[in-house]
């Protein structure tokens, strides 16, 4: 009998963890496992805010996919997926066309600009390693030019961050540490720099404990970061952003850098795949399959799951993506053996939001943490994610140990 082909798209937290789990469960001759990813490296998306601010080298946030896969069981293909058609079971990639017996879609997130004019064109987004490098270089370029300009334009030194959610706040935390370094390096007086966080919702970090949020805002404000809350961005231009401050009241913030971190959606390829979706995310069945397509699994940010306790979707996180991957791998093996699949039940252990290298807030297993304790916990979580994919050698190579 022909061995089944398991095709996994994307080597992010969801896709790569699926493969790492599959290679433990599937014997060499039992299946052909193919992993397709745009780059030959995996990047820690959860560290991208650090690479974007310039507090961590881009190299440090990534590692070779081949260093964690068992190449006797898994074929890695470095290619861009161009189209998925689940009706014909065909996946078009820059390395040719693939078909499958089981498909796992783990192509991750894209920034959501909610149709706000100009954002796609004029705002930068913390989307991947290249984008992070671009943000870091762009900010440095503004500082370098301010120093050499004949007539100094201080708005070069204004950075607008759109979004006071998780990634926006984590990025601001890094900027709070990076700006003093940049000021020193480029002889820029600190008071010339302005960092403004603009948020449409009436609060910072929705869903987080109010006491922890207050701590975070206080800490960031103490580093000079301004908050403009309940003031949606209505337009972005090459000069900056226009925000709505009241019924007919608008303000234009002239800024040399605009970073948009206010929401994510699934990968756009989902929209033309033939699978029903909402903003490129698939409301998956309980066993992580795409409704109506029993051989297609969705993992990570492309999957939408409702938390029935509060009747809202679970936030897209690496934590959930990696847990889903365990279930997806087990369920593929169950199908191969003609057994029943199991339901995915998230085991949420809490959330820690970094506020820079040595500061954070966290709600972990019902305990509220701030400052160094929360920051250490964040590093433990980061190192655990490395351990789960690449074991001790990966933790030694890429782990975070400074206290
Ligand atoms: C700044 C920031 C901080 C975050 N912090 C946290 C945190 O502290 N905790 C937490 O749990 N979550 C955090 N998240 C969310 C977390 O990063 C995502 O939920 C997680 O990365 C989703 O995993 P994924 O596998 O779905 O996608 P990803 O990790 O994004 O991986 C997708 C993969 O698919 C590849 N790919 C995409 N398109 C194609 C294509 N067309 N062809 C081939 N390959 C392709 C990409 O290169 C990538 O390797 C953070 C996110 C950001 C941006």
Tab-separated table of C-alpha atoms and ligand atoms in Angstrom:
chain	number	residue	atom	x	y	z
A	1	UNK	CA	0.000	0.000	0.000
A	2	UNK	CA	1.221	3.513	-0.836
A	3	UNK	CA	2.524	5.491	2.118
A	4	UNK	CA	0.412	8.546	2.884
A	5	UNK	CA	1.872	11.977	2.206
A	6	UNK	CA	1.575	14.470	5.051
A	7	UNK	CA	2.154	17.969	3.709
A	8	UNK	CA	2.819	20.666	6.303
A	9	UNK	CA	2.798	24.303	5.175
A	10	UNK	CA	4.743	26.760	7.318
A	11	UNK	CA	7.558	26.191	9.820
A	12	UNK	CA	6.287	28.564	12.496
A	13	UNK	CA	5.312	27.496	15.997
A	14	UNK	CA	2.316	25.535	14.709
A	15	UNK	CA	3.780	23.887	11.582
A	16	UNK	CA	7.234	23.101	12.953
A	17	UNK	CA	5.839	21.732	16.235
A	18	UNK	CA	3.461	19.531	14.233
A	19	UNK	CA	6.413	18.090	12.319
A	20	UNK	CA	8.540	17.628	15.446
A	21	UNK	CA	5.649	15.758	17.084
A	22	UNK	CA	4.908	13.740	13.943
A	23	UNK	CA	8.504	12.587	13.597
A	24	UNK	CA	8.256	11.102	17.101
A	25	UNK	CA	5.033	9.265	16.322
A	26	UNK	CA	5.532	8.079	12.739
A	27	UNK	CA	8.032	5.394	11.705
A	28	UNK	CA	10.387	6.058	8.754
A	29	UNK	CA	8.399	3.863	6.387
A	30	UNK	CA	4.935	4.814	7.552
A	31	UNK	CA	4.498	8.184	5.837
A	32	UNK	CA	6.176	10.782	3.649
A	33	UNK	CA	6.291	13.962	5.682
A	34	UNK	CA	6.990	17.112	3.663
A	35	UNK	CA	7.508	20.495	5.315
A	36	UNK	CA	7.342	23.587	3.091
A	37	UNK	CA	8.507	26.972	4.394
A	38	UNK	CA	9.433	30.259	2.745
A	39	UNK	CA	12.815	30.403	4.484
A	40	UNK	CA	15.263	27.735	5.540
A	41	UNK	CA	14.933	29.094	9.063
A	42	UNK	CA	12.230	29.231	11.721
A	43	UNK	CA	11.881	32.525	13.554
A	44	UNK	CA	10.533	33.133	17.028
A	45	UNK	CA	7.662	35.486	16.126
A	46	UNK	CA	7.282	36.193	19.840
A	47	UNK	CA	10.718	37.864	19.826
A	48	UNK	CA	10.225	39.994	16.733
A	49	UNK	CA	9.491	43.151	18.732
A	50	UNK	CA	13.014	42.911	20.129
A	51	UNK	CA	14.627	42.552	16.706
A	52	UNK	CA	12.418	45.429	15.466
A	53	UNK	CA	13.538	47.778	18.227
A	54	UNK	CA	17.152	46.688	17.803
A	55	UNK	CA	17.524	45.217	21.297
A	56	UNK	CA	18.144	41.702	19.919
A	57	UNK	CA	20.101	40.759	16.804
A	58	UNK	CA	17.870	39.367	14.029
A	59	UNK	CA	20.154	36.313	13.907
A	60	UNK	CA	19.299	35.502	17.483
A	61	UNK	CA	15.559	35.158	16.778
A	62	UNK	CA	15.960	32.447	14.149
A	63	UNK	CA	17.428	29.000	13.655
A	64	UNK	CA	17.771	26.477	10.823
A	65	UNK	CA	14.703	24.325	10.289
A	66	UNK	CA	16.966	21.400	9.421
A	67	UNK	CA	18.643	21.581	12.826
A	68	UNK	CA	15.465	20.358	14.537
A	69	UNK	CA	13.942	17.939	12.029
A	70	UNK	CA	14.811	14.300	11.517
A	71	UNK	CA	15.742	14.308	7.848
A	72	UNK	CA	15.353	10.550	7.573
A	73	UNK	CA	11.648	11.081	8.199
A	74	UNK	CA	10.944	14.612	6.990
A	75	UNK	CA	11.709	16.249	3.649
A	76	UNK	CA	12.211	19.970	4.014
A	77	UNK	CA	11.401	22.150	0.994
A	78	UNK	CA	12.413	25.802	1.032
A	79	UNK	CA	9.687	27.357	-1.110
A	80	UNK	CA	6.923	29.928	-1.065
A	81	UNK	CA	3.406	28.574	-1.121
A	82	UNK	CA	1.518	30.424	-3.872
A	83	UNK	CA	-1.909	28.766	-3.752
A	84	UNK	CA	-3.832	26.071	-1.911
A	85	UNK	CA	-6.829	24.287	-3.431
A	86	UNK	CA	-8.426	21.836	-1.029
A	87	UNK	CA	-11.027	20.745	-3.599
A	88	UNK	CA	-8.395	19.382	-5.986
A	89	UNK	CA	-5.903	18.668	-3.147
A	90	UNK	CA	-3.205	20.698	-4.861
A	91	UNK	CA	-0.703	23.106	-3.375
A	92	UNK	CA	1.238	25.325	-5.763
A	93	UNK	CA	4.662	26.453	-4.558
A	94	UNK	CA	7.704	28.155	-6.037
A	95	UNK	CA	9.331	24.673	-6.032
A	96	UNK	CA	6.482	23.020	-7.931
A	97	UNK	CA	3.108	21.489	-7.191
A	98	UNK	CA	2.382	19.130	-4.297
A	99	UNK	CA	-0.533	16.890	-3.472
A	100	UNK	CA	-1.289	15.217	-0.176
A	101	UNK	CA	-3.236	12.676	1.824
A	102	UNK	CA	-3.169	14.938	4.888
A	103	UNK	CA	-2.582	18.667	4.780
A	104	UNK	CA	-1.603	20.879	7.705
A	105	UNK	CA	-1.876	24.628	7.116
A	106	UNK	CA	0.312	26.618	9.520
A	107	UNK	CA	1.077	29.714	7.478
A	108	UNK	CA	0.693	32.143	10.361
A	109	UNK	CA	-0.501	35.701	10.669
A	110	UNK	CA	-0.523	38.883	8.636
A	111	UNK	CA	-1.072	42.411	9.920
A	112	UNK	CA	-4.677	43.610	9.789
A	113	UNK	CA	-5.088	47.233	8.710
A	114	UNK	CA	-8.920	47.235	8.795
A	115	UNK	CA	-9.039	49.105	5.479
A	116	UNK	CA	-7.603	52.295	7.033
A	117	UNK	CA	-6.286	54.328	4.086
A	118	UNK	CA	-2.518	54.545	3.741
A	119	UNK	CA	-1.554	52.060	6.458
A	120	UNK	CA	-0.592	49.300	4.023
A	121	UNK	CA	1.716	51.704	2.244
A	122	UNK	CA	3.143	53.986	4.901
A	123	UNK	CA	3.234	51.965	8.119
A	124	UNK	CA	5.745	49.271	8.973
A	125	UNK	CA	4.558	46.023	10.498
A	126	UNK	CA	6.285	43.589	12.898
A	127	UNK	CA	5.582	40.657	10.596
A	128	UNK	CA	8.743	38.594	10.136
A	129	UNK	CA	12.545	38.795	10.374
A	130	UNK	CA	12.954	40.957	7.269
A	131	UNK	CA	10.256	43.369	8.438
A	132	UNK	CA	11.879	43.553	11.878
A	133	UNK	CA	15.235	44.396	10.288
A	134	UNK	CA	13.535	47.054	8.188
A	135	UNK	CA	11.935	48.691	11.258
A	136	UNK	CA	15.207	48.678	13.179
A	137	UNK	CA	17.132	50.153	10.237
A	138	UNK	CA	14.438	52.732	9.515
A	139	UNK	CA	14.513	54.071	13.082
A	140	UNK	CA	18.319	54.195	13.058
A	141	UNK	CA	18.262	55.948	9.681
A	142	UNK	CA	16.035	58.673	11.141
A	143	UNK	CA	18.380	59.184	14.069
A	144	UNK	CA	21.453	59.206	11.815
A	145	UNK	CA	19.886	61.740	9.450
A	146	UNK	CA	18.697	64.001	12.228
A	147	UNK	CA	22.317	64.303	13.294
A	148	UNK	CA	23.593	65.186	9.810
A	149	UNK	CA	20.685	67.310	8.491
A	150	UNK	CA	21.568	71.003	8.001
A	151	UNK	CA	18.156	72.006	9.336
A	152	UNK	CA	17.193	69.499	11.967
A	153	UNK	CA	13.661	68.188	11.633
A	154	UNK	CA	12.619	66.850	15.038
A	155	UNK	CA	9.607	64.986	13.623
A	156	UNK	CA	12.110	62.484	12.207
A	157	UNK	CA	12.484	61.396	15.818
A	158	UNK	CA	8.777	60.813	16.413
A	159	UNK	CA	7.740	57.176	16.421
A	160	UNK	CA	4.042	56.310	16.347
A	161	UNK	CA	3.082	52.802	17.425
A	162	UNK	CA	-0.450	51.838	16.395
A	163	UNK	CA	-2.010	49.462	18.891
A	164	UNK	CA	-1.818	49.043	22.671
A	165	UNK	CA	-2.375	45.300	22.511
A	166	UNK	CA	0.194	42.659	23.321
A	167	UNK	CA	2.715	43.184	20.512
A	168	UNK	CA	2.365	46.995	20.573
A	169	UNK	CA	3.119	47.133	24.302
A	170	UNK	CA	6.012	44.668	24.031
A	171	UNK	CA	7.518	46.758	21.224
A	172	UNK	CA	7.116	49.955	23.271
A	173	UNK	CA	8.884	48.255	26.181
A	174	UNK	CA	11.872	47.544	23.935
A	175	UNK	CA	11.836	51.074	22.503
A	176	UNK	CA	11.895	52.433	26.043
A	177	UNK	CA	15.272	50.739	26.467
A	178	UNK	CA	16.603	51.310	22.964
A	179	UNK	CA	15.924	55.046	22.594
A	180	UNK	CA	18.481	56.123	25.250
A	181	UNK	CA	21.106	53.966	23.464
A	182	UNK	CA	20.273	55.538	20.091
A	183	UNK	CA	20.373	59.041	21.596
A	184	UNK	CA	23.849	58.335	22.912
A	185	UNK	CA	25.059	56.782	19.682
A	186	UNK	CA	23.763	59.594	17.423
A	187	UNK	CA	24.190	62.571	19.804
A	188	UNK	CA	20.466	63.221	19.937
A	189	UNK	CA	19.061	65.000	23.021
A	190	UNK	CA	16.547	62.626	24.595
A	191	UNK	CA	13.861	65.344	24.851
A	192	UNK	CA	13.774	65.596	21.043
A	193	UNK	CA	12.451	62.028	20.740
A	194	UNK	CA	8.723	61.359	20.943
A	195	UNK	CA	7.166	57.888	21.118
A	196	UNK	CA	3.380	57.868	20.938
A	197	UNK	CA	1.140	54.819	21.265
A	198	UNK	CA	-2.197	55.331	19.530
A	199	UNK	CA	-5.059	52.969	20.342
A	200	UNK	CA	-8.656	52.945	19.060
A	201	UNK	CA	-10.077	50.966	22.006
A	202	UNK	CA	-10.708	52.749	25.294
A	203	UNK	CA	-8.063	50.709	27.114
A	204	UNK	CA	-4.519	49.364	27.016
A	205	UNK	CA	-4.015	45.568	26.856
A	206	UNK	CA	-7.680	44.522	26.807
A	207	UNK	CA	-8.233	41.304	28.744
A	208	UNK	CA	-5.308	41.889	31.110
A	209	UNK	CA	-5.783	42.480	34.822
A	210	UNK	CA	-6.358	46.266	35.359
A	211	UNK	CA	-3.738	46.457	38.135
A	212	UNK	CA	-1.110	44.935	35.848
A	213	UNK	CA	-2.130	47.249	33.011
A	214	UNK	CA	-1.727	50.243	35.297
A	215	UNK	CA	1.767	49.041	36.226
A	216	UNK	CA	2.681	48.639	32.538
A	217	UNK	CA	1.428	52.093	31.567
A	218	UNK	CA	3.210	53.709	34.493
A	219	UNK	CA	6.483	51.994	33.639
A	220	UNK	CA	6.288	52.923	29.972
A	221	UNK	CA	5.290	56.508	30.743
A	222	UNK	CA	8.282	56.768	33.066
A	223	UNK	CA	10.432	56.046	30.003
A	224	UNK	CA	8.806	58.942	28.152
A	225	UNK	CA	6.224	56.998	26.148
A	226	UNK	CA	2.935	58.835	25.533
A	227	UNK	CA	-0.442	57.148	25.221
A	228	UNK	CA	-3.345	58.361	23.111
A	229	UNK	CA	-6.161	55.959	23.985
A	230	UNK	CA	-9.618	55.809	22.384
A	231	UNK	CA	-8.285	57.747	19.400
A	232	UNK	CA	-8.476	55.602	16.252
A	233	UNK	CA	-6.073	56.152	13.388
A	234	UNK	CA	-8.174	57.193	10.394
A	235	UNK	CA	-5.439	57.696	7.820
A	236	UNK	CA	-1.719	57.252	7.301
A	237	UNK	CA	0.335	59.405	4.921
A	238	UNK	CA	4.065	59.642	4.183
A	239	UNK	CA	4.199	62.374	6.869
A	240	UNK	CA	2.465	60.515	9.702
A	241	UNK	CA	-0.999	59.562	10.940
A	242	UNK	CA	-4.316	61.315	11.418
A	243	UNK	CA	-6.190	60.313	14.570
A	244	UNK	CA	-9.795	60.942	15.591
A	245	UNK	CA	-10.036	62.595	18.994
A	246	UNK	CA	-13.733	63.425	19.138
A	247	UNK	CA	-16.903	63.666	17.085
A	248	UNK	CA	-15.390	66.167	14.620
A	249	UNK	CA	-11.984	66.528	16.153
A	250	UNK	CA	-8.858	65.200	14.487
A	251	UNK	CA	-5.149	65.531	15.114
A	252	UNK	CA	-2.296	64.880	12.727
A	253	UNK	CA	0.852	63.418	14.290
A	254	UNK	CA	3.830	64.061	12.053
A	255	UNK	CA	6.205	61.146	12.482
A	256	UNK	CA	9.338	59.773	10.884
A	257	UNK	CA	8.310	56.226	11.771
A	258	UNK	CA	4.897	54.587	12.006
A	259	UNK	CA	4.706	50.977	13.180
A	260	UNK	CA	1.327	49.262	12.974
A	261	UNK	CA	0.815	46.572	15.617
A	262	UNK	CA	-2.951	46.731	16.011
A	263	UNK	CA	-4.310	43.402	15.006
A	264	UNK	CA	-3.624	40.267	13.043
A	265	UNK	CA	-5.484	38.081	10.600
A	266	UNK	CA	-4.704	34.728	9.080
A	267	UNK	CA	-2.616	34.154	5.967
A	268	UNK	CA	-4.329	35.472	2.845
A	269	UNK	CA	-3.814	32.160	0.979
A	270	UNK	CA	-6.619	30.710	3.113
A	271	UNK	CA	-9.086	33.076	1.433
A	272	UNK	CA	-8.678	31.435	-1.972
A	273	UNK	CA	-8.192	27.871	-0.694
A	274	UNK	CA	-11.842	26.790	-0.858
A	275	UNK	CA	-12.153	26.652	2.952
A	276	UNK	CA	-14.756	28.818	4.665
A	277	UNK	CA	-12.962	31.513	6.653
A	278	UNK	CA	-13.261	34.798	8.507
A	279	UNK	CA	-10.426	37.274	7.896
A	280	UNK	CA	-8.375	34.332	6.621
A	281	UNK	CA	-8.919	32.330	9.795
A	282	UNK	CA	-10.766	29.014	9.789
A	283	UNK	CA	-13.270	28.170	12.506
A	284	UNK	CA	-11.904	24.681	12.999
A	285	UNK	CA	-13.739	21.578	14.156
A	286	UNK	CA	-12.970	20.376	17.683
A	287	UNK	CA	-10.207	18.076	16.390
A	288	UNK	CA	-8.524	20.950	14.467
A	289	UNK	CA	-9.819	19.930	11.036
A	290	UNK	CA	-11.239	22.369	8.497
A	291	UNK	CA	-15.025	21.949	8.331
A	292	UNK	CA	-15.975	19.806	5.325
A	293	UNK	CA	-12.392	18.745	4.599
A	294	UNK	CA	-11.544	15.728	6.777
A	295	UNK	CA	-7.964	15.522	5.483
A	296	UNK	CA	-7.098	19.187	6.173
A	297	UNK	CA	-5.890	20.457	9.553
A	298	UNK	CA	-5.339	24.098	10.462
A	299	UNK	CA	-2.843	25.036	13.162
A	300	UNK	CA	-1.787	28.291	14.810
A	301	UNK	CA	-2.943	31.766	13.853
A	302	UNK	CA	-4.838	30.539	10.767
A	303	UNK	CA	-7.148	28.585	13.101
A	304	UNK	CA	-10.034	30.235	14.909
A	305	UNK	CA	-11.326	28.628	18.087
A	306	UNK	CA	-14.056	29.942	20.320
A	307	UNK	CA	-13.553	29.968	24.071
A	308	UNK	CA	-17.039	28.853	25.046
A	309	UNK	CA	-16.703	30.203	28.584
A	310	UNK	CA	-16.665	33.777	27.316
A	311	UNK	CA	-17.977	33.164	23.790
A	312	UNK	CA	-15.000	34.910	22.228
A	313	UNK	CA	-12.142	33.543	20.117
A	314	UNK	CA	-8.990	32.462	21.889
A	315	UNK	CA	-6.269	35.034	21.151
A	316	UNK	CA	-3.825	33.834	18.512
A	317	UNK	CA	-0.716	32.881	20.475
A	318	UNK	CA	2.365	30.730	20.145
A	319	UNK	CA	1.312	28.967	23.329
A	320	UNK	CA	-1.921	27.752	21.705
A	321	UNK	CA	-0.258	27.046	18.334
A	322	UNK	CA	2.227	24.655	19.966
A	323	UNK	CA	-0.473	22.901	21.979
A	324	UNK	CA	-2.636	22.518	18.871
A	325	UNK	CA	0.331	20.980	17.048
A	326	UNK	CA	0.466	18.110	19.546
A	327	UNK	CA	-3.206	17.314	18.881
A	328	UNK	CA	-2.853	17.699	15.110
A	329	UNK	CA	0.085	15.257	15.001
A	330	UNK	CA	-1.786	12.716	17.160
A	331	UNK	CA	-4.941	13.076	15.061
A	332	UNK	CA	-3.126	12.522	11.771
A	333	UNK	CA	-1.637	9.326	13.191
A	334	UNK	CA	-5.092	8.302	14.461
A	335	UNK	CA	-6.570	8.751	10.979
A	336	UNK	CA	-3.700	6.814	9.403
A	337	UNK	CA	-4.499	3.941	11.762
A	338	UNK	CA	-8.269	4.201	11.276
A	339	UNK	CA	-8.806	5.392	14.851
A	340	UNK	CA	-10.940	8.238	16.200
A	341	UNK	CA	-9.467	11.721	16.457
A	342	UNK	CA	-9.316	13.587	19.763
A	343	UNK	CA	-10.606	16.998	20.704
A	344	UNK	CA	-8.181	19.875	21.210
A	345	UNK	CA	-8.503	21.367	24.678
A	346	UNK	CA	-6.237	24.365	25.343
A	347	UNK	CA	-4.396	24.297	28.651
A	348	UNK	CA	-3.795	27.988	29.182
A	349	UNK	CA	-1.030	28.592	31.682
A	350	UNK	CA	-1.207	32.374	31.654
A	351	UNK	CA	0.321	35.281	29.818
A	352	UNK	CA	3.416	37.374	30.369
A	353	UNK	CA	3.849	40.647	28.509
A	354	UNK	CA	7.381	41.964	28.363
A	355	UNK	CA	8.118	45.634	29.070
A	356	UNK	CA	11.762	45.461	28.021
A	357	UNK	CA	14.697	43.277	28.981
A	358	UNK	CA	14.225	43.251	32.776
A	359	UNK	CA	10.595	44.192	33.249
A	360	UNK	CA	7.252	42.558	32.485
A	361	UNK	CA	3.743	41.913	33.748
A	362	UNK	CA	2.198	38.498	33.966
A	363	UNK	CA	-0.780	36.515	35.069
A	364	UNK	CA	0.545	32.996	35.476
A	365	UNK	CA	-1.561	30.200	36.916
A	366	UNK	CA	-3.663	32.769	38.783
A	367	UNK	CA	-0.634	34.636	40.180
A	368	UNK	CA	0.017	38.239	39.264
A	369	UNK	CA	3.654	39.063	38.592
A	370	UNK	CA	5.454	42.318	37.831
A	371	UNK	CA	9.030	43.497	37.330
A	372	UNK	CA	12.004	41.128	37.543
A	373	UNK	CA	9.914	38.121	38.609
A	374	UNK	CA	7.648	38.489	35.578
A	375	UNK	CA	10.637	39.082	33.333
A	376	UNK	CA	12.333	35.887	34.550
A	377	UNK	CA	9.087	34.011	33.948
A	378	UNK	CA	8.981	35.396	30.391
A	379	UNK	CA	12.477	34.026	29.758
A	380	UNK	CA	11.467	30.646	31.188
A	381	UNK	CA	8.509	30.589	28.760
A	382	UNK	CA	10.721	31.580	25.820
A	383	UNK	CA	13.289	28.904	26.679
A	384	UNK	CA	10.555	26.303	27.151
A	385	UNK	CA	9.292	26.945	23.612
A	386	UNK	CA	12.819	26.361	22.305
A	387	UNK	CA	13.127	23.200	24.393
A	388	UNK	CA	9.871	21.763	23.104
A	389	UNK	CA	11.008	22.087	19.500
A	390	UNK	CA	14.771	21.559	19.637
A	391	UNK	CA	15.535	20.171	23.098
A	392	UNK	CA	18.499	21.208	25.254
A	393	UNK	CA	20.895	21.949	22.331
A	394	UNK	CA	18.544	24.610	20.974
A	395	UNK	CA	18.073	26.168	24.421
A	396	UNK	CA	21.850	26.373	24.830
A	397	UNK	CA	22.231	27.942	21.380
A	398	UNK	CA	19.356	30.422	21.396
A	399	UNK	CA	18.078	30.602	24.961
A	400	UNK	CA	17.705	33.722	27.092
A	401	UNK	CA	19.641	33.560	30.346
A	402	UNK	CA	20.442	37.117	31.457
A	403	UNK	CA	18.546	38.068	34.630
B	1	LIG	C1	5.728	41.023	18.428
B	1	LIG	C2	4.953	39.791	18.782
B	1	LIG	C3	5.013	39.288	20.079
B	1	LIG	C4	4.284	38.147	20.420
B	1	LIG	N1	4.387	37.671	21.698
B	1	LIG	C5	3.757	36.519	22.025
B	1	LIG	C6	3.939	35.943	23.316
B	1	LIG	O1	4.616	36.505	24.170
B	1	LIG	N2	3.313	34.759	23.589
B	1	LIG	C7	2.575	34.105	22.653
B	1	LIG	O2	2.067	32.998	22.949
B	1	LIG	N3	2.365	34.622	21.421
B	1	LIG	C8	2.949	35.816	21.078
B	1	LIG	N4	2.793	36.345	19.815
B	1	LIG	C9	1.904	35.650	18.856
B	1	LIG	C10	2.658	34.503	18.186
B	1	LIG	O3	3.862	34.957	17.652
B	1	LIG	C11	1.794	33.879	17.098
B	1	LIG	O4	0.553	33.524	17.656
B	1	LIG	C12	2.487	32.643	16.532
B	1	LIG	O5	3.662	33.020	15.862
B	1	LIG	C13	1.575	31.873	15.583
B	1	LIG	O6	2.241	30.735	15.125
B	1	LIG	P1	1.971	30.161	13.667
B	1	LIG	O7	2.682	28.875	13.574
B	1	LIG	O8	0.522	30.197	13.364
B	1	LIG	O9	2.620	31.216	12.677
B	1	LIG	P2	4.091	31.805	12.544
B	1	LIG	O10	4.887	31.555	13.756
B	1	LIG	O11	3.886	33.201	12.083
B	1	LIG	O12	4.715	30.950	11.363
B	1	LIG	C14	4.242	30.976	10.045
B	1	LIG	C15	5.309	30.401	9.136
B	1	LIG	O13	4.790	30.295	7.812
B	1	LIG	C16	5.727	30.804	6.891
B	1	LIG	N5	5.008	31.297	5.726
B	1	LIG	C17	4.102	32.311	5.691
B	1	LIG	N6	3.629	32.462	4.433
B	1	LIG	C18	4.248	31.526	3.673
B	1	LIG	C19	4.176	31.167	2.312
B	1	LIG	N7	3.349	31.794	1.461
B	1	LIG	N8	4.951	30.164	1.863
B	1	LIG	C20	5.779	29.487	2.710
B	1	LIG	N9	5.885	29.788	4.012
B	1	LIG	C21	5.136	30.785	4.502
B	1	LIG	C22	6.451	31.898	7.665
B	1	LIG	O14	7.714	32.196	7.084
B	1	LIG	C23	6.559	31.270	9.045
B	1	LIG	O15	7.707	30.460	9.145
B	1	LIG	C24	3.494	37.500	19.449
B	1	LIG	C25	3.446	37.992	18.140
B	1	LIG	C26	4.172	39.121	17.813
B	1	LIG	C27	4.137	39.630	16.384
